[in-house]
Short mmCIF file of C-alpha atoms in Angstrom, two decimals:
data_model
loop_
_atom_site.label_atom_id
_atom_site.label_comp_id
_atom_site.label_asym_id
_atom_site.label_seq_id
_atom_site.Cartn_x
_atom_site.Cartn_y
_atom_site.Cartn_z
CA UNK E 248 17.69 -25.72 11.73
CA UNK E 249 20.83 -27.92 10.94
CA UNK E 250 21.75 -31.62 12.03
CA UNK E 251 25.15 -32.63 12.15
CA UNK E 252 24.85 -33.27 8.49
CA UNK E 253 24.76 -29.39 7.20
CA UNK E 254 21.69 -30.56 5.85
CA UNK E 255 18.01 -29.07 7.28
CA UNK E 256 16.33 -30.78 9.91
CA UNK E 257 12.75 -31.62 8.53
CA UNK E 258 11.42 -31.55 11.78
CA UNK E 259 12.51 -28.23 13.10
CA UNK E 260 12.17 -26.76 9.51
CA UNK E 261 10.28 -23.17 9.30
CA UNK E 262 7.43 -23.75 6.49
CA UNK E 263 5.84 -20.56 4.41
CA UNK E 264 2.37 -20.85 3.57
CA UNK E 265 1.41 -18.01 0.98
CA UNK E 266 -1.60 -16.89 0.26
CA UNK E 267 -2.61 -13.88 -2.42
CA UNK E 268 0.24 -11.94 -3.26
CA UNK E 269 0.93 -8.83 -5.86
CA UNK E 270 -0.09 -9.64 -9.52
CA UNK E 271 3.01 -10.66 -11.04
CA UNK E 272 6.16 -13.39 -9.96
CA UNK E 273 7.00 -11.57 -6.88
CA UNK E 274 5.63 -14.26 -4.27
CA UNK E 275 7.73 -17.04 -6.84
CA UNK E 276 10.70 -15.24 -6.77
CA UNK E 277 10.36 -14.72 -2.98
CA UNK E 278 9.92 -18.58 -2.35
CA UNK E 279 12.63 -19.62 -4.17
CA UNK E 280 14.86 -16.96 -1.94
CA UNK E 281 13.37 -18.30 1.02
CA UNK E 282 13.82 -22.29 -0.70
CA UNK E 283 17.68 -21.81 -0.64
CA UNK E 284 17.90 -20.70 3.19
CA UNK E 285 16.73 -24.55 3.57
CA UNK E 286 13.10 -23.59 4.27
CA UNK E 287 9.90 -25.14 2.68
CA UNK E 288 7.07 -22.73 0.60
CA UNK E 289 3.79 -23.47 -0.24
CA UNK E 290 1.17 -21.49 -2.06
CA UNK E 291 -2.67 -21.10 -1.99
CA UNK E 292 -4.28 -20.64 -5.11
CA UNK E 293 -7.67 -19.28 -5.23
CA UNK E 294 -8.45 -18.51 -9.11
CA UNK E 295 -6.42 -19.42 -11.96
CA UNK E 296 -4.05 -16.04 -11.67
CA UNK E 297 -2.92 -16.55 -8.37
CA UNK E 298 -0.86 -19.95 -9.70
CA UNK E 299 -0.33 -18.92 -13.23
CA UNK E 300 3.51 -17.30 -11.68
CA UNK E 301 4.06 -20.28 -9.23
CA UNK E 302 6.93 -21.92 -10.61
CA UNK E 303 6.43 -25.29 -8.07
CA UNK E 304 2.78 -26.89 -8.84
CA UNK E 305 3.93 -29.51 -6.42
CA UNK E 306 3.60 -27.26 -3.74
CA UNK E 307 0.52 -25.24 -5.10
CA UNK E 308 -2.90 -25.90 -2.90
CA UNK E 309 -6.30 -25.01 -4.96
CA UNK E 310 -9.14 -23.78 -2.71
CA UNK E 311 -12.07 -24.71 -4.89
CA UNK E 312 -14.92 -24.18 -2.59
CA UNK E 313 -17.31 -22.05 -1.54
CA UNK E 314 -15.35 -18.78 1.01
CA UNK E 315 -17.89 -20.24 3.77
CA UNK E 316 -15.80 -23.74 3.92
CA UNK E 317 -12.32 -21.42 3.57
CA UNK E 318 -11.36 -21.38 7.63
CA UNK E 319 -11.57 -25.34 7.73
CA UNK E 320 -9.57 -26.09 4.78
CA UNK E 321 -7.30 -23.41 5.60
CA UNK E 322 -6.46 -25.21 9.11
CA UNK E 323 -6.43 -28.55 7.66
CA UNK E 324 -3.27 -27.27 5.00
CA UNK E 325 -1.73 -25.49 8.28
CA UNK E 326 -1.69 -28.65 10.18
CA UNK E 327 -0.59 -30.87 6.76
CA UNK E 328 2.42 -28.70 5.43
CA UNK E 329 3.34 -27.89 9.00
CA UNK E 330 2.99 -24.12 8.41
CA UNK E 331 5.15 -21.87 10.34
CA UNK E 332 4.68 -19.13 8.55
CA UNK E 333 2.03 -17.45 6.68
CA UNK E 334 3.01 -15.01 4.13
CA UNK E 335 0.21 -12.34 2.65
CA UNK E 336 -0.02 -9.16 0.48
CA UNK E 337 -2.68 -7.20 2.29
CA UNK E 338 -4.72 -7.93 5.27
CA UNK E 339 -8.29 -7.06 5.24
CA UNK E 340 -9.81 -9.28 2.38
CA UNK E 341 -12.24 -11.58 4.08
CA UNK E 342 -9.99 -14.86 3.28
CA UNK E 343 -6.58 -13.12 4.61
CA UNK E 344 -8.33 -11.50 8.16
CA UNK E 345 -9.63 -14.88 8.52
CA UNK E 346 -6.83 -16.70 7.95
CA UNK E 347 -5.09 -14.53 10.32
CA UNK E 348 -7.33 -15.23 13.22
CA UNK E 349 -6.58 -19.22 12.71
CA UNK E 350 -2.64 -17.89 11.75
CA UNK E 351 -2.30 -16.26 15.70
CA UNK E 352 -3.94 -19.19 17.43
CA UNK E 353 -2.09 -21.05 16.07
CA UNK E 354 1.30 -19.49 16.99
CA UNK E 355 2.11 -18.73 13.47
CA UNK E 356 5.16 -15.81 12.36
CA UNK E 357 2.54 -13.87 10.20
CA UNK E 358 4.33 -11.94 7.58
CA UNK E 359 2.21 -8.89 5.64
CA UNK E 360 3.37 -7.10 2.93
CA UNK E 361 1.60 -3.92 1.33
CA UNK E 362 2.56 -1.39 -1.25
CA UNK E 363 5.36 1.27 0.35
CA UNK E 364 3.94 4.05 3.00
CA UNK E 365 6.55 5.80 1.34
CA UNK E 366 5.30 5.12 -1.91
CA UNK E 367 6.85 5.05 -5.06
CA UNK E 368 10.20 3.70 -3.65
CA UNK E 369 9.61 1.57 -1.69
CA UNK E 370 7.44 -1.36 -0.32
CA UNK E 371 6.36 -2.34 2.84
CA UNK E 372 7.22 -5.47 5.03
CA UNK E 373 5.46 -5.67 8.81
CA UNK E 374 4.07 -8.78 10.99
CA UNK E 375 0.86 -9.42 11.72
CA UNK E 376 -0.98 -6.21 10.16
CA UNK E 377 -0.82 -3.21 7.52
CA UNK E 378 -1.93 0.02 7.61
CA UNK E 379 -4.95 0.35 10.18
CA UNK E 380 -3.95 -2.80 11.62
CA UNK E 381 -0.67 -1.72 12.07
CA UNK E 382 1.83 -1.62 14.85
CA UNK E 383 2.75 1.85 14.40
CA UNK E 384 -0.85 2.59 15.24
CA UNK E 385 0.28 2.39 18.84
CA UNK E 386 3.55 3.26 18.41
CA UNK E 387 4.17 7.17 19.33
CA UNK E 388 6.64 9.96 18.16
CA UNK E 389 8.58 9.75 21.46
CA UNK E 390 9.19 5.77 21.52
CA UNK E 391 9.87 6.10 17.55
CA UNK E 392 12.67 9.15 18.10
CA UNK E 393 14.50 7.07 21.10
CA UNK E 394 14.72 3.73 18.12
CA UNK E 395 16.48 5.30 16.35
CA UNK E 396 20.11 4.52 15.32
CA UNK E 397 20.76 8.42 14.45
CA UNK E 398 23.07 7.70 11.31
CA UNK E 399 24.65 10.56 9.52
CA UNK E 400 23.42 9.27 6.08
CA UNK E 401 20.78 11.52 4.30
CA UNK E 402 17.65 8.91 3.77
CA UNK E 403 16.76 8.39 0.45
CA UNK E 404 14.42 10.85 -1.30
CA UNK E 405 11.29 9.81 -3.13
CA UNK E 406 11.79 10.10 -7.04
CA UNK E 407 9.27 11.77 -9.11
CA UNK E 408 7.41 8.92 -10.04
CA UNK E 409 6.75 5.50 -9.37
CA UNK E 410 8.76 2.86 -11.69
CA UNK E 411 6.44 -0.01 -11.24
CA UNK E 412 3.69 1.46 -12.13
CA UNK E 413 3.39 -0.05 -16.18
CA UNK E 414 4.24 -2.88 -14.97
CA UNK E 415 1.71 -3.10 -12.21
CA UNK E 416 -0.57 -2.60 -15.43
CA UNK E 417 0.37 -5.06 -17.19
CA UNK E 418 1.11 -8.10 -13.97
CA UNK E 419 -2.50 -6.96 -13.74
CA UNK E 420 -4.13 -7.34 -16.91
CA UNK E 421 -2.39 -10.60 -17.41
CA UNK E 422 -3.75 -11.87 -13.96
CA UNK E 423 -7.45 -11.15 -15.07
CA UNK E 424 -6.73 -12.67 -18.32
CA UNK E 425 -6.13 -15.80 -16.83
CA UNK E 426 -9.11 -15.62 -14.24
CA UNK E 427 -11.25 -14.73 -17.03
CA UNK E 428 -10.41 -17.68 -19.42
CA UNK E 429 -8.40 -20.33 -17.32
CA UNK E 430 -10.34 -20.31 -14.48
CA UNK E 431 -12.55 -23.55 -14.64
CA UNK E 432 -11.24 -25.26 -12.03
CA UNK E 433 -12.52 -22.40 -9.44
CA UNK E 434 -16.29 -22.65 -10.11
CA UNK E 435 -16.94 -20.63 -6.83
CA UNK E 436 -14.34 -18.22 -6.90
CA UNK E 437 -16.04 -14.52 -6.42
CA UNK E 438 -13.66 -11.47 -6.89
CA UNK E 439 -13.46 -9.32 -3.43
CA UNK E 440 -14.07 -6.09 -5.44
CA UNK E 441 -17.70 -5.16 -6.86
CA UNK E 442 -16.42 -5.77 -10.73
CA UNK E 443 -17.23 -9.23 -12.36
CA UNK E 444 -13.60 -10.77 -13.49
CA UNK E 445 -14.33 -9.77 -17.32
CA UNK E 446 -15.26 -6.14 -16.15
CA UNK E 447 -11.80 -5.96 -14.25
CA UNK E 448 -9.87 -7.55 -17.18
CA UNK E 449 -11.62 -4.46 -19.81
CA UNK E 450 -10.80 -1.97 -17.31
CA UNK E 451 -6.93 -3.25 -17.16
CA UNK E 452 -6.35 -3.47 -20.69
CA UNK E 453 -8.63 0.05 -21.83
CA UNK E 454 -6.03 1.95 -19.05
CA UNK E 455 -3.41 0.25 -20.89
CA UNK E 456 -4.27 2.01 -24.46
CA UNK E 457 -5.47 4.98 -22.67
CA UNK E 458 -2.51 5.69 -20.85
CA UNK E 459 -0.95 7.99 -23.72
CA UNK E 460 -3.28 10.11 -24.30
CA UNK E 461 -3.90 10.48 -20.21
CA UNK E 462 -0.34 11.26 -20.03
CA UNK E 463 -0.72 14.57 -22.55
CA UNK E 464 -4.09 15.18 -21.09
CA UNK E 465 -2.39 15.39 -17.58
CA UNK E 466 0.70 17.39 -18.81
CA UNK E 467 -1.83 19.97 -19.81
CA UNK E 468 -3.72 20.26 -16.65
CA UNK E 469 -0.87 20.50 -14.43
CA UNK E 470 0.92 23.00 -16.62
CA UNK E 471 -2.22 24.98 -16.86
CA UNK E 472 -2.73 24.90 -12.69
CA UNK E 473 1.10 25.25 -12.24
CA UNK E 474 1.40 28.62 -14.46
CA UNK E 475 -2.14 29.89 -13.14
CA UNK E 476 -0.71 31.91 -10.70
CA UNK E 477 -3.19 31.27 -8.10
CA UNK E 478 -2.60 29.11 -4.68
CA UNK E 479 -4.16 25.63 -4.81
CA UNK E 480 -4.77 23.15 -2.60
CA UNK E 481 -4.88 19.46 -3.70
CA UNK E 482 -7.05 16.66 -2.97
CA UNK E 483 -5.39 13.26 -2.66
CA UNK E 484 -7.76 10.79 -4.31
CA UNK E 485 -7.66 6.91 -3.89
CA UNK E 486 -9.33 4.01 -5.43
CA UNK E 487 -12.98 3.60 -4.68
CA UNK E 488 -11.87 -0.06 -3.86
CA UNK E 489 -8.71 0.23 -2.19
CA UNK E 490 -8.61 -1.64 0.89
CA UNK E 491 -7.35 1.01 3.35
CA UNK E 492 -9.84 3.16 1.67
CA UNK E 493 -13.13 1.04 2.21
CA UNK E 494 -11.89 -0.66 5.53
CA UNK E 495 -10.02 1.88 7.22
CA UNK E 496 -12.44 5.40 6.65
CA UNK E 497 -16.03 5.95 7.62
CA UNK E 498 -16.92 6.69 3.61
CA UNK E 499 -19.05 4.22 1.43
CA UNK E 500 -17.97 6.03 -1.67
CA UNK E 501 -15.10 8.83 -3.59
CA UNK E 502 -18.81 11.07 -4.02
CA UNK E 503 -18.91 11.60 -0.25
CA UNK E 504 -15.31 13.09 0.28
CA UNK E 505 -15.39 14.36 -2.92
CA UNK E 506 -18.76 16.63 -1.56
CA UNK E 507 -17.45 16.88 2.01
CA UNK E 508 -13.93 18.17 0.95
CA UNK E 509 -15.58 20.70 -1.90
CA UNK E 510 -18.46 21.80 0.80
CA UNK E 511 -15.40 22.77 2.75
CA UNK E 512 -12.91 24.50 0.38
CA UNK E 513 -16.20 26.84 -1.17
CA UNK E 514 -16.87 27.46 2.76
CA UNK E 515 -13.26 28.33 3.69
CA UNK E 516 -11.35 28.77 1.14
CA UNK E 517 -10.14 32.32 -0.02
CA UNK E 518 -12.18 33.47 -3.16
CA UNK E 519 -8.85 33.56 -5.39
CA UNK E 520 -7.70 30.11 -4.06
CA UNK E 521 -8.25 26.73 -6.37
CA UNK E 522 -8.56 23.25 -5.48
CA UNK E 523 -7.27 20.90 -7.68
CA UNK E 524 -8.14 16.68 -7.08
CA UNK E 525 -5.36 14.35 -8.08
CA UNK E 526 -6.47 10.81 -9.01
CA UNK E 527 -4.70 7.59 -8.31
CA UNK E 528 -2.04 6.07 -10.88
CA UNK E 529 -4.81 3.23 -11.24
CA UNK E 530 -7.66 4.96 -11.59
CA UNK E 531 -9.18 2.99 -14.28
CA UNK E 532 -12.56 4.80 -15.32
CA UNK E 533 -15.08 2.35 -12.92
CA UNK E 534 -16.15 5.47 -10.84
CA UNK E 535 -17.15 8.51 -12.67
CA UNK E 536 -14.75 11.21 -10.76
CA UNK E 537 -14.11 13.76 -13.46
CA UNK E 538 -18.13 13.96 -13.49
CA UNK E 539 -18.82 13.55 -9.96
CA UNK E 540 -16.33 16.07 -9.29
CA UNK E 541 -17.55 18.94 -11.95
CA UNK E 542 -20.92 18.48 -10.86
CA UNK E 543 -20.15 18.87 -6.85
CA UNK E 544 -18.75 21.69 -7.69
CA UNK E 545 -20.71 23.89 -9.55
CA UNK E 546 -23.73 22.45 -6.60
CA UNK E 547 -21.44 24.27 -4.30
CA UNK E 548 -21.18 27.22 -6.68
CA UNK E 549 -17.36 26.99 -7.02
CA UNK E 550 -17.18 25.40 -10.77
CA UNK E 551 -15.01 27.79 -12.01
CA UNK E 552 -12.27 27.06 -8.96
CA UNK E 553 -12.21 23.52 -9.36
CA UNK E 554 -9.88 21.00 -11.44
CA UNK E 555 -9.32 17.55 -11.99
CA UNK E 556 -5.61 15.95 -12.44
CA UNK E 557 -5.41 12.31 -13.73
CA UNK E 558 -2.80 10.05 -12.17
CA UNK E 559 0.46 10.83 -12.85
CA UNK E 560 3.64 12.78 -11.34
CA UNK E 561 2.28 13.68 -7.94
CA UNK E 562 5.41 15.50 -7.03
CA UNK E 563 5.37 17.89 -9.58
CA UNK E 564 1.83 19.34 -8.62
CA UNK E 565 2.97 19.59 -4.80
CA UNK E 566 6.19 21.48 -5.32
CA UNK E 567 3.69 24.92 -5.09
CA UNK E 568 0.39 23.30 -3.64
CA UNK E 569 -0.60 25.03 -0.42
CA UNK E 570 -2.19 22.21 1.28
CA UNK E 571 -3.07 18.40 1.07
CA UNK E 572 -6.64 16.78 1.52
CA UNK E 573 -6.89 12.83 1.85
CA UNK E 574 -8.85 9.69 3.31
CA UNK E 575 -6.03 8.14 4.17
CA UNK E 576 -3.56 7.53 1.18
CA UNK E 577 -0.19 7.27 1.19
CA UNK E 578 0.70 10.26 -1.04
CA UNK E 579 0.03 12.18 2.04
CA UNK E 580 3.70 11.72 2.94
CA UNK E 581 5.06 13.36 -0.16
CA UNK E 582 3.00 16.17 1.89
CA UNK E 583 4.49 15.77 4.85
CA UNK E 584 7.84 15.52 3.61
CA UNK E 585 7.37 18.75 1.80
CA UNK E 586 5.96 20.41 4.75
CA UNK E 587 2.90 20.57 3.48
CA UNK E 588 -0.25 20.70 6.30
CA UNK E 589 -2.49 17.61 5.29
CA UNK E 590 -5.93 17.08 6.73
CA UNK E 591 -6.39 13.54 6.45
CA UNK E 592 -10.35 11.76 7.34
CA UNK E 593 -9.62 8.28 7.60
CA UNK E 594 -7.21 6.00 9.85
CA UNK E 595 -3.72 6.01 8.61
CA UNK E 596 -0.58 5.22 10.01
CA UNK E 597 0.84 8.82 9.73
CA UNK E 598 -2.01 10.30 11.90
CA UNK E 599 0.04 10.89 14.74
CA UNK E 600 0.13 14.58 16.82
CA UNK E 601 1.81 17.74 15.31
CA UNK E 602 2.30 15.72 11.49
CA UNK E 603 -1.61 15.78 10.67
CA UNK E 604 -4.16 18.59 11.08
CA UNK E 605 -8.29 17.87 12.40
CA UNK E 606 -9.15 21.49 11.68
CA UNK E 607 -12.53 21.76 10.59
CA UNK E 608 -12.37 21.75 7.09
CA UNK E 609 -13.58 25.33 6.29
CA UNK E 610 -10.47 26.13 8.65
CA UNK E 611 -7.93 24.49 7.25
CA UNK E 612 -8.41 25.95 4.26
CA UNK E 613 -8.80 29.27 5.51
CA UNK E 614 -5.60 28.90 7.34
CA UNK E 615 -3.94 25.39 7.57
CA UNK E 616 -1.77 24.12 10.41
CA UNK E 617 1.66 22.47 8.75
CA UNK E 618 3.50 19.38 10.39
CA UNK E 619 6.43 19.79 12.44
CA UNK E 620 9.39 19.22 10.56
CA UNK E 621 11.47 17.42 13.46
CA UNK E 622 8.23 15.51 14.28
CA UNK E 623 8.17 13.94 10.98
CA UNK E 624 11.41 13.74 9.85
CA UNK E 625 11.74 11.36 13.16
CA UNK E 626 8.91 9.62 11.97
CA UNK E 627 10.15 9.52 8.15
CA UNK E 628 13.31 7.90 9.81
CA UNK E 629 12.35 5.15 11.84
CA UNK E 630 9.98 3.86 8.68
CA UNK E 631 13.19 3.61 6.66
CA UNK E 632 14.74 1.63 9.97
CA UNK E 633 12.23 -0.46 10.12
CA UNK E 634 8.93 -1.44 7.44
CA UNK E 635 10.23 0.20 4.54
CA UNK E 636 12.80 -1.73 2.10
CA UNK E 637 13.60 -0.19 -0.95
CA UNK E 638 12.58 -1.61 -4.54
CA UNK E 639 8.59 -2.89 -5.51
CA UNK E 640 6.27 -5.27 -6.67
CA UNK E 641 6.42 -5.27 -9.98
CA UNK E 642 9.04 -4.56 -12.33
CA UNK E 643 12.18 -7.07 -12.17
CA UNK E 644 14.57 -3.99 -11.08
CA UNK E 645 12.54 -3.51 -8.29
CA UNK E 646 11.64 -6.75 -7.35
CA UNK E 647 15.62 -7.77 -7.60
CA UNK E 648 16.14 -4.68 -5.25
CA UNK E 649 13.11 -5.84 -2.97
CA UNK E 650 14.57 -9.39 -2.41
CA UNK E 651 17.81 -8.56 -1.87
CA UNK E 652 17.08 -7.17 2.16
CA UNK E 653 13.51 -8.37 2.51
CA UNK E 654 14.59 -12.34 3.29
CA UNK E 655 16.52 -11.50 5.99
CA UNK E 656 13.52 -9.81 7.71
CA UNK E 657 11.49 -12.35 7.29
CA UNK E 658 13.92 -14.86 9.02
CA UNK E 659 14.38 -13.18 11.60
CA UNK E 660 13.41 -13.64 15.27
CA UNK E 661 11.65 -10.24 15.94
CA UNK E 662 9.17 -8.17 13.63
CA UNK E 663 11.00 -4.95 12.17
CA UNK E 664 9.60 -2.21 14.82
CA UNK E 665 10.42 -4.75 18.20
CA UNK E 666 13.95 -5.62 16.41
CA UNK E 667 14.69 -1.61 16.83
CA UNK E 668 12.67 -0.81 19.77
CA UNK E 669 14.37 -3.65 21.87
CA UNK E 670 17.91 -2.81 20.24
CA UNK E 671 17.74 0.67 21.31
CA UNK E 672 16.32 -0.05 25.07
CA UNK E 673 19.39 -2.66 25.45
CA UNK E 674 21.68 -0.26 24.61
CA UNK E 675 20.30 2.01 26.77
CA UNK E 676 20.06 -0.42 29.40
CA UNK E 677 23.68 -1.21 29.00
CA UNK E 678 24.63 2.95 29.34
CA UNK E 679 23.11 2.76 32.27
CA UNK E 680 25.03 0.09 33.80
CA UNK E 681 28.29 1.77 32.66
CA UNK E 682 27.02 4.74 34.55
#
């Protein structure tokens, strides 16, 4: 990438075309890592918020038009800046999966980031897909155990809670407030969620001013199921409009597993057993759970066995849970790791044999099968050796933390999984020899 200069050669340089990224500076910050290893960054904006943290409007591209005209003016910027590289938080929204498709064809490094599996501590960093697109979809125990390197160190354990989560509050109000009243320059811009831009912006800043009295209100509940004395089991809710949620799971709407997963516990469940749904940190009000959820349950005839947690310290309410229940979140390996069974309904990148049970519901929580321990702590292991890079999105601790390894991945030659899968088989290959 050097001439005889030291300087970059401008026609081998690697270019970074970014496209929607976490609300907040993190995709800035990341370009101006990536601008001092001598390569170029460019950014697609398409609303107001998306540029309002690019600190280069020289190298800031508006899309203005309509999302039909979005493929060709996509591969007219790939073929002007040169592109390389295309950088992405996310993969599924119809601009990103398209964008993709051109990205591959056209030999592209295609570099996807998405909050941590292992959630709260860390985020995640893979090529070409997340979560149901994933390479560890075909990746299996067995080839994941062989990867690994095998160090003594103890991984890192998951804290309580998850430091970026204010701050993902506020990155996000802040982002609506500029798509709400800066955004005349994007007359066709159309949010990918249901919720008008103004809707989204209320819903940011009335979580905002909610969030103390949520935080008593949930102190309560947990203490209450905590010192209840009966065995729970605890539903893992997500956001009606998550991606992995509506894309990777074969329910339209939070009703439907709510009524599937409550239909199940009031078949199976032991009489003196409760089941107790846990929101998402995020959970902003746009979906009436706590009413949906009180209202399934006395239909099933189980009102009295039945409570509703808002957001908050998930670890806390697992330390004595006796099972898990998801779609497909992520929470589901604070589960695992506790040795918790989890029945999970949707694809997910931890539903691999003897970690996740497909009991028939009334079954598992009759008498749930757990995860085996080696199986997952294998798994847990090669995610830290791999996709997983300590620090987040959002708060400048954790994006400082973030940066500091996640550069070097994204130079490199190989994605994270074929960089330990190929280091392990040559130094297998080179035992073998010696033998």
């Amino acid at each position: 990438m050097t001439n005889t200069t030291g300087k970059p050669d401008a026609s081998n340089q690697r270019v970074f075309l970014f496209l929607q990224g976490p609300h907040g500076p993190f995709f800035s910050d990341l370009a101006d890592r990536l601008n001092e290893t001598g390569v170029a960054c460019w950014r697609v904006a398409f609303n107001a918020g998306d540029g309002a943290a690019w600190k280069n409007p020289k190298r800031l591209l508006a899309f203005r038009g309509r999302i039909e005209n979005w493929p060709a003016q996509f591969a007219n910027w790939m073929a002007m800046t040169h592109a390389t590289d295309l950088v992405l938080y996310g993969d599924v929204r119809r601009h990103h999966a398209e964008a993709i498709v051109a990205a591959r064809k056209a030999g592209l490094t295609i570099h996807v980031f998405e909050e941590g599996y292992l959630r709260p501590y860390w985020a995640t960093y893979e090529r070409d897909g997340s979560n149901g697109n994933s390479r560890l979809m075909q990746l299996t125990l067995e080839q994941m155990a062989t990867a690994l390197t095998r160090t003594a160190d103890v991984p890192a354990l998951p804290p309580d809670r998850w430091g970026d989560l204010r701050m993902h509050m506020v990155h996000g109000a802040l982002y609506h407030w500029h798509v709400l009243f800066r955004n005349q320059a994007f007359p066709h811009y159309r949010p990918h969620r249901d919720q008008s831009v103004a809707e989204e912006f209320r819903l940011h800043v009335l979580r905002l001013l909610r969030r103390p009295r949520h935080n008593v209100e949930r102190w309560l509940a947990t203490r209450r199921i905590r010192k209840g004395g009966r065995p729970y089991h605890v539903a893992l809710l997500q956001l009606e409009h998550d991606a992995s949620f509506r894309a990777f799971s074969d329910f339209s709407s939070q009703t439907e597993f709510v009524d599937l997963v409550i239909s199940g516990f009031a078949s199976g469940a032991p009489s003196h057993h409760r089941l107790v749904f846990k929101a998402h940190p995020l959970e902003d009000g746009r979906v009436p759970l706590e009413a949906t959820i009180r209202a399934r349950a006395a239909a099933h005839g189980v009102a009295d066995r039945v409570y509703f947690v808002r957001g908050g310290k998930l670890a806390y309410l697992l330390q004595s849970a006796r099972s898990a229940v998801t779609v497909n979140s992520t929470s589901a390996h604070q589960a695992l790791w506790r040795g918790l069974p989890v029945r999970s309904f949707g694809t997910s990148v931890y539903d691999k044999p003897q970690l996740v049970s497909h009991q028939a519901l009334p079954d598992f929580f009759t008498d749930p099968h757990p995860p085996h321990p080696e199986a997952y702590a294998t798994y847990r292991q090669f995610l830290l050796e791999t996709s997983q890079i300590p620090g987040g999105f959002y708060s400048a601790k954790g994006r400082a933390q973030l940066l500091r390894q996640v550069v070097d991945r994204m130079l490199s030659a190989h994605d994270p999984y074929d960089l330990r899968l190929r280091t392990r088989e040559t130094e297998a290959q080179q035992l073998r020899l010696v033998r």
